Coordinates of C-alpha atoms and ligand atoms in Angstrom, one line a residue:
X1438 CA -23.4 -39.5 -10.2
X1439 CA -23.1 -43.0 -9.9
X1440 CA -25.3 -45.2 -7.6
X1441 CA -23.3 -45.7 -5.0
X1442 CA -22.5 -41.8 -5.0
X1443 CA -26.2 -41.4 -4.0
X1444 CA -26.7 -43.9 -1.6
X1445 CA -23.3 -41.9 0.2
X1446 CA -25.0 -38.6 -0.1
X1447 CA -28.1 -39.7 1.3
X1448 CA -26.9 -42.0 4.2
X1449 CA -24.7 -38.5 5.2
X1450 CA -28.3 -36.5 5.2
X1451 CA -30.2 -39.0 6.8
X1452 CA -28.3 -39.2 9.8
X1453 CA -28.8 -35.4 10.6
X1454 CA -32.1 -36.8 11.3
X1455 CA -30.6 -38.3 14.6
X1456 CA -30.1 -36.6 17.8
X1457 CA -27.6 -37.3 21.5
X1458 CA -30.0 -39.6 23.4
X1459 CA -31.8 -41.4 20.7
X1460 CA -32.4 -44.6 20.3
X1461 CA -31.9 -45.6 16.7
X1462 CA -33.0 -48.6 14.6
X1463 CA -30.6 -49.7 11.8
X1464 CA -31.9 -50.7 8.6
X1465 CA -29.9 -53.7 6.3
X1466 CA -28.0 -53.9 3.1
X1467 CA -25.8 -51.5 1.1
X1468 CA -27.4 -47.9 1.7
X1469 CA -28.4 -48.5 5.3
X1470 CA -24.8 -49.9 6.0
X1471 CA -23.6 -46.4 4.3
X1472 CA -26.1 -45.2 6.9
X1473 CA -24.6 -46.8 10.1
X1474 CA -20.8 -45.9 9.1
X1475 CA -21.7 -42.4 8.8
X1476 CA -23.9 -42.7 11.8
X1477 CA -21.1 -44.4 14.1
X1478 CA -18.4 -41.6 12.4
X1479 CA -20.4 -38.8 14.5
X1480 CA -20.1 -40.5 17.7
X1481 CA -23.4 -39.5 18.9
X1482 CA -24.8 -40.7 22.5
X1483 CA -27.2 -43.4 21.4
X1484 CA -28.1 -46.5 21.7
X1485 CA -29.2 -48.9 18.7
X1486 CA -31.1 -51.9 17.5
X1487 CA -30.4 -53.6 14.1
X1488 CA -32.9 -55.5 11.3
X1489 CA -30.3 -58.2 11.0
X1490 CA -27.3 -60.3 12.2
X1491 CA -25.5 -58.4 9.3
X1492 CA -26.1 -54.8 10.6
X1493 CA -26.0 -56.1 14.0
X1494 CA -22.2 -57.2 14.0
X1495 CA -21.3 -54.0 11.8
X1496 CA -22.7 -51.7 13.9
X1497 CA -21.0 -53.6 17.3
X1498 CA -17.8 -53.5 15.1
X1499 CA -18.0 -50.0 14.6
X1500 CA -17.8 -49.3 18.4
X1501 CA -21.8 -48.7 18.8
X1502 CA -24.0 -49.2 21.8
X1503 CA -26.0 -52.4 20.2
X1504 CA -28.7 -53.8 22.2
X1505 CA -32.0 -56.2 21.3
X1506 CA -35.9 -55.2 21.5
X1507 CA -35.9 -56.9 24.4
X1508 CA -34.0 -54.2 26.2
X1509 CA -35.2 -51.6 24.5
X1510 CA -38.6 -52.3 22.8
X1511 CA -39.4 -48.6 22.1
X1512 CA -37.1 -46.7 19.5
X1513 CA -37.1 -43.3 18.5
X1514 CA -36.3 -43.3 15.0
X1515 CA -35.7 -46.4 12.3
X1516 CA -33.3 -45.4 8.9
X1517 CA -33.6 -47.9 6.4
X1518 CA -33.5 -48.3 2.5
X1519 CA -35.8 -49.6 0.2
X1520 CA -35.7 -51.9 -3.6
X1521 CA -38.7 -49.6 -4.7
X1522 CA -40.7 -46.6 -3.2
X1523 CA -44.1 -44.9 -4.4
X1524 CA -47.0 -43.3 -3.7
X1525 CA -49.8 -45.2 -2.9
X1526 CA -53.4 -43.5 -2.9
X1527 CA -54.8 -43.9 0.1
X1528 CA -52.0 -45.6 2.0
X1529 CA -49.4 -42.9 1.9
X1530 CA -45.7 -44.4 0.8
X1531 CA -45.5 -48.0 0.0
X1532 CA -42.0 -49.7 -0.2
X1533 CA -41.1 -53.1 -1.3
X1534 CA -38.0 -54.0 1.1
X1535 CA -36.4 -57.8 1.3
X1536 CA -34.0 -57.9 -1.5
X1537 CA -31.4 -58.2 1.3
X1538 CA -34.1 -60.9 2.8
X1539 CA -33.9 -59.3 6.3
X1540 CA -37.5 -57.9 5.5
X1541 CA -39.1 -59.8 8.6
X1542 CA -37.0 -58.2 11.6
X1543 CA -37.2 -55.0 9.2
X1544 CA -40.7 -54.9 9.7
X1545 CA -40.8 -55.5 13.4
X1546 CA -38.1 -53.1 14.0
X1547 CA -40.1 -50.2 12.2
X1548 CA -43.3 -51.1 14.4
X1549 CA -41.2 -50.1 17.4
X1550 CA -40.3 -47.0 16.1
X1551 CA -42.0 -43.5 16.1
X1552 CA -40.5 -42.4 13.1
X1553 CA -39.4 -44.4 9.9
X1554 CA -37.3 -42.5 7.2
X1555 CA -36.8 -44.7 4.2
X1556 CA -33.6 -43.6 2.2
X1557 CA -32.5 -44.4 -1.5
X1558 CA -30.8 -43.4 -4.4
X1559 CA -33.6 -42.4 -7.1
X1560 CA -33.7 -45.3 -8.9
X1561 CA -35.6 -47.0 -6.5
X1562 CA -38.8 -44.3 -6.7
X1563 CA -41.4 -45.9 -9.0
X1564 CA -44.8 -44.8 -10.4
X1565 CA -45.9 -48.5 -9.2
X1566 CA -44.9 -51.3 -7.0
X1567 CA -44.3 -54.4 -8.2
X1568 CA -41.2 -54.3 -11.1
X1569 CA -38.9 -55.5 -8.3
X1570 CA -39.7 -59.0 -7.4
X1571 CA -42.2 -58.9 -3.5
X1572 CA -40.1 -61.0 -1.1
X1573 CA -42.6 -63.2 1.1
X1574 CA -40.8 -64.9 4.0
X1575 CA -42.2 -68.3 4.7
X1576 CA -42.0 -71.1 7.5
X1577 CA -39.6 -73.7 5.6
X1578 CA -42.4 -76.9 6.3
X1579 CA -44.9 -74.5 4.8
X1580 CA -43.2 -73.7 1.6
X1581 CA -45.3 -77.0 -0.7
X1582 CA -48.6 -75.3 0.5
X1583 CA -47.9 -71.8 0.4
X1584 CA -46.0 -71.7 -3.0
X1585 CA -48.8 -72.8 -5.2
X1586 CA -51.2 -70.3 -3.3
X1587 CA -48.5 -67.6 -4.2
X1588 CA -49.0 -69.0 -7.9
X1589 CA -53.2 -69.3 -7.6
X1590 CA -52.8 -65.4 -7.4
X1591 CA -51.1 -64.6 -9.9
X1592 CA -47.4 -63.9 -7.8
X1593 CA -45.0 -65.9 -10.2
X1594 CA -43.1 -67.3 -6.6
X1595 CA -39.6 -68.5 -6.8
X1596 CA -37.8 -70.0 -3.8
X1597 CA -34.8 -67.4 -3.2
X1598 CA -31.0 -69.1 -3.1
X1599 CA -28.5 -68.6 -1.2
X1600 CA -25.1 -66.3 -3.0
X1601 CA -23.5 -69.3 -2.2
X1602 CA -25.3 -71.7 -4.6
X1603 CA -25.3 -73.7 -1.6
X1604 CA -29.5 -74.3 -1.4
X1605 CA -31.7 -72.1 -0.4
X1606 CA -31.3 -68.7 1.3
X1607 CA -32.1 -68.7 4.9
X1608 CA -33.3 -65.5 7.0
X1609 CA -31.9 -64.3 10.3
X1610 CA -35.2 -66.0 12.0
X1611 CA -35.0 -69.5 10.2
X1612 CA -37.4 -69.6 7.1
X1613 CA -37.4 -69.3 3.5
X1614 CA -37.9 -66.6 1.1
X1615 CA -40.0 -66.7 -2.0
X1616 CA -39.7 -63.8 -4.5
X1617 CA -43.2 -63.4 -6.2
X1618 CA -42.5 -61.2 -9.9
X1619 CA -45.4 -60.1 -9.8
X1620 CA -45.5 -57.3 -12.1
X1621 CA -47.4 -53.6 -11.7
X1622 CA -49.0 -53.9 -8.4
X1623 CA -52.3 -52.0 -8.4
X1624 CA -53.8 -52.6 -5.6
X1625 CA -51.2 -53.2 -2.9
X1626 CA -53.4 -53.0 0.4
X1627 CA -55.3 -55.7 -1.1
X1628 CA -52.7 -57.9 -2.6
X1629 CA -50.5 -57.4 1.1
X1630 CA -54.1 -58.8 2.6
X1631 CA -54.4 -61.7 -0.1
X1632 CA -50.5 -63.1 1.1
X1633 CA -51.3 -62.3 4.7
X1634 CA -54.2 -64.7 4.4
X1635 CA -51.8 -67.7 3.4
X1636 CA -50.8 -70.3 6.3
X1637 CA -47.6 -70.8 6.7
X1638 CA -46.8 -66.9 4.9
X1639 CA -45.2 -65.1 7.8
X1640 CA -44.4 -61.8 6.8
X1641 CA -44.2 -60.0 2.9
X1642 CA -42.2 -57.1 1.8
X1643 CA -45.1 -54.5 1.1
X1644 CA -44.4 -51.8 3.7
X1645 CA -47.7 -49.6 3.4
X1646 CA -48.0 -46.3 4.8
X1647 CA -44.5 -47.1 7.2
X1648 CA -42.4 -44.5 6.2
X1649 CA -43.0 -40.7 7.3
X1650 CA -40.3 -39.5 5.2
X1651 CA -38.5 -40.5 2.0
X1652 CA -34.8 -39.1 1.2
X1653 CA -34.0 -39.5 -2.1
X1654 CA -30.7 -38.6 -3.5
X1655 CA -30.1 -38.0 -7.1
X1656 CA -28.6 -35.5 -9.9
X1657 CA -29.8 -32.9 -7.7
X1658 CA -29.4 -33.5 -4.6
X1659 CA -31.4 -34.8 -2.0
X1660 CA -34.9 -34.4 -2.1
X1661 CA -37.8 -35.0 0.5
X1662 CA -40.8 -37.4 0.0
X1663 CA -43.8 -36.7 2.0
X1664 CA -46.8 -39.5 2.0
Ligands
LIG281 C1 -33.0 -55.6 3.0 C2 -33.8 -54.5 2.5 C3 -33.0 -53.4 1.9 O1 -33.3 -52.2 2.6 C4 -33.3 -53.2 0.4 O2 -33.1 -54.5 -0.2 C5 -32.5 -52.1 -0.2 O3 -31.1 -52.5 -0.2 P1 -30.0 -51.7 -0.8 O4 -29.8 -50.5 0.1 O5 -28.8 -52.6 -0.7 O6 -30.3 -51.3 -2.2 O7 -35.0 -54.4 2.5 O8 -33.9 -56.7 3.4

């Protein structure tokens, strides 16, 4: 089974998770966009809100009922992939999420919702956090005082750019974002405190104890991932 075979499987189980009359948050990048074309295929009676401009225009293009926070600031349920997802002691799953760079409105979106399933193919569930590099979104005037910060602990930051090769990459809300390779991240509650604590930092990619439920789809199937 290739990758992408897995990320089809498990964007077709994850929307059995959704119900007439929901309201649904869509995730961003390649397995949640699986998850909204499957999603808008069973033309369910719901209403959405997406993580990005991306998911946003695919989901309106797709025929769904698309609206913002502002009209409906509570959501039912939030379906979203992940770059890496593990088990953390004490803190239940912990995902890194931002390769796409949308992790900002990812993370506000989720805090709306009663119920976050995080959905992958299995190469993205890891004994530890921290192989994939941590995205940290940063106010642009910030970036000369928050990247050496980054570096004082130890975070390895590099200013993200754009595909394009056209400067840097700029997120749905106007900032920057540095990817810290980190390595093995042992303590993760602590080192999410220790970027929280810079100025100018305004949201990182550690998603700790967020996610109720992980699917995972691989050789055998789907599987389920409790905290
Ligand atoms: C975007 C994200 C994505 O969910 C994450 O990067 C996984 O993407 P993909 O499904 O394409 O592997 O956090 O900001």
């Amino acid at each position: 089974m290739t990758q992408d075979d897995a990320k089809r499987l498990v964007a077709r189980r994850s929307v059995e998770f959704v119900e007439d009359g929901m309201i649904v948050g869509l995730g961003t990048g390649t397995t949640a966009t699986l998850f909204i074309r499957e999603l808008a295929a069973r033309n369910l009676k719901i209403r959405c809100v997406a993580s990005s401009e991306a998911s946003h225009t695919l989901a309106v293009s797709l025929g769904m009922n698309v609206a913002t926070l502002a009209e409906l600031p509570e959501l039912d349920i939030y379906i979203d992939g992940a770059d890496e997802i593990a088990r953390i002691p004490g803190a239940g799953l912990g995902l890194i999420k931002g390769g796409g760079g949308a992790l900002l409105r990812e993370k506000i979106v989720v805090s709306a919702a009663k119920r976050f399933i995080v959905v992958a193919d299995s190469t993205k569930l890891v004994e530890h956090l921290g192989k994939f590099p941590l995205p940290v979104e940063v106010i642009k005037m910030a970036l000369p005082v928050v990247e050496p910060k980054l570096a004082a602990l130890g975070l390895n930051p590099k200013l993200r750019l754009a595909k394009s090769g056209d400067g840097a990459f700029i997120t749905d809300e106007g900032n920057y974002i540095v990817d810290c390779s980190c390595g093995r991240i042992d303590d993760p509650q602590r080192t999410a405190a220790e970027i929280r604590a810079i100025i100018g930092v305004v949201e990182h990619g550690l998603f700790l104890g967020m996610a109720k439920l992980a699917l995972v789809a691989g050789e055998d199937g789907v599987s389920e991932y409790l905290p």
